[in-house]
XYZ file of C-alpha atoms in Angstrom:
131
model
C -53.369 7.207 9.104
C -53.413 3.492 9.898
C -55.634 1.215 11.959
C -52.789 0.797 14.491
C -53.007 4.554 15.145
C -56.733 4.460 15.915
C -57.378 1.063 17.478
C -57.880 0.399 21.138
C -55.392 -2.107 22.497
C -57.311 -2.609 25.731
C -59.786 -5.250 24.650
C -62.747 -6.596 26.556
C -62.980 -10.367 26.129
C -65.782 -12.628 27.264
C -66.346 -16.341 27.072
C -69.137 -18.130 25.232
C -70.851 -19.223 28.455
C -71.146 -15.735 29.920
C -74.732 -14.505 29.965
C -75.758 -11.484 27.952
C -76.314 -9.612 31.228
C -72.747 -10.353 32.339
C -71.388 -9.213 28.975
C -73.562 -6.083 29.003
C -72.425 -5.226 32.535
C -68.761 -5.522 31.526
C -69.319 -3.561 28.298
C -71.115 -0.800 30.189
C -68.407 -0.581 32.851
C -65.725 -0.307 30.161
C -67.833 2.069 28.016
C -67.351 -0.121 24.953
C -69.792 -1.212 22.284
C -68.231 -4.600 21.588
C -66.507 -7.523 23.251
C -64.253 -10.097 21.655
C -65.567 -13.607 22.302
C -62.879 -16.248 22.672
C -64.311 -19.698 22.010
C -61.777 -22.359 21.021
C -64.574 -24.936 20.638
C -66.377 -22.858 17.988
C -63.424 -21.853 15.865
C -61.734 -19.185 17.903
C -62.584 -15.506 17.725
C -66.010 -13.920 17.539
C -67.538 -10.578 18.443
C -70.542 -9.566 20.535
C -71.879 -6.050 20.064
C -74.389 -3.874 21.816
C -76.678 -4.442 18.823
C -76.590 -8.215 19.451
C -77.672 -7.669 23.047
C -80.374 -5.200 22.030
C -81.747 -7.613 19.399
C -81.965 -10.396 21.987
C -83.762 -8.231 24.540
C -86.063 -6.946 21.786
C -87.057 -10.548 21.049
C -88.030 -10.988 24.705
C -85.097 -13.252 25.562
C -83.857 -13.207 29.146
C -80.384 -11.630 29.370
C -79.822 -13.430 32.690
C -80.007 -16.853 31.042
C -79.195 -16.177 27.393
C -75.618 -17.312 26.616
C -73.202 -15.132 24.685
C -72.423 -17.948 22.221
C -75.988 -17.848 20.911
C -75.479 -14.231 19.785
C -71.827 -14.127 18.793
C -70.898 -13.166 15.253
C -68.404 -15.805 14.186
C -67.930 -14.803 10.542
C -65.843 -11.858 11.664
C -64.116 -9.506 9.253
C -60.663 -8.865 10.655
C -58.477 -5.825 10.062
C -54.704 -5.646 10.060
C -52.817 -2.940 11.949
C -51.313 -1.747 8.650
C -54.682 -1.149 6.986
C -55.469 2.471 6.262
C -58.424 3.971 8.065
C -60.093 4.244 4.651
C -59.778 0.467 4.207
C -61.278 -0.113 7.653
C -64.134 2.329 7.013
C -64.809 0.676 3.651
C -64.957 -2.784 5.264
C -67.344 -1.508 7.955
C -69.579 0.228 5.424
C -69.624 -2.789 3.121
C -70.375 -5.199 5.975
C -72.844 -2.967 7.820
C -71.042 -3.083 11.164
C -69.230 -0.617 13.436
C -66.349 -2.621 14.928
C -63.393 -4.526 13.499
C -61.236 -6.930 15.452
C -57.590 -6.263 14.604
C -55.327 -9.291 14.174
C -51.557 -9.174 14.076
C -49.825 -12.469 13.380
C -53.042 -14.380 14.110
C -53.399 -12.828 17.574
C -55.949 -10.220 18.662
C -54.067 -6.921 18.773
C -56.947 -4.503 19.197
C -60.356 -3.366 18.126
C -61.234 -0.350 16.016
C -64.641 1.298 15.854
C -66.283 3.873 13.653
C -65.924 6.311 16.555
C -62.153 5.680 16.686
C -61.864 6.460 12.978
C -63.938 9.624 13.263
C -61.742 10.831 16.146
C -58.695 10.492 13.896
C -60.311 12.216 10.927
C -61.766 15.199 12.777
C -59.707 17.911 14.427
C -59.623 17.981 18.213
C -62.874 19.131 19.720
C -62.841 22.858 20.324
C -64.375 24.234 23.521
C -68.034 25.146 23.236
C -68.557 28.825 22.394
C -69.515 31.057 25.318
C -73.142 32.088 25.434
């Protein structure tokens, strides 16, 4: 199976001047663990994850004033839609992260998470046994 089969093509994007609270609110509403950060002034595409927000709050920073750009990962590892899920899982394991931005022809095409890969690898969830 390929990344294109597992990735989400509905992508949450935020700007670098959003606050962490604004990003967290959008991420929570969309039930996603990451947002793509589009910042042409800082080189283009970054990613903000729930872990980035948690680390900031854990340091006592104010999510109402803390800008996304201060917590964006900009040295992003990108996947291609034609990667196998094994290649994506290997990249995530090697890099210690749970989300990959998928680029196709230099454009953001989707995002794939560890959860997306697991869903593809495991059979459909069976109903819980009756008690």
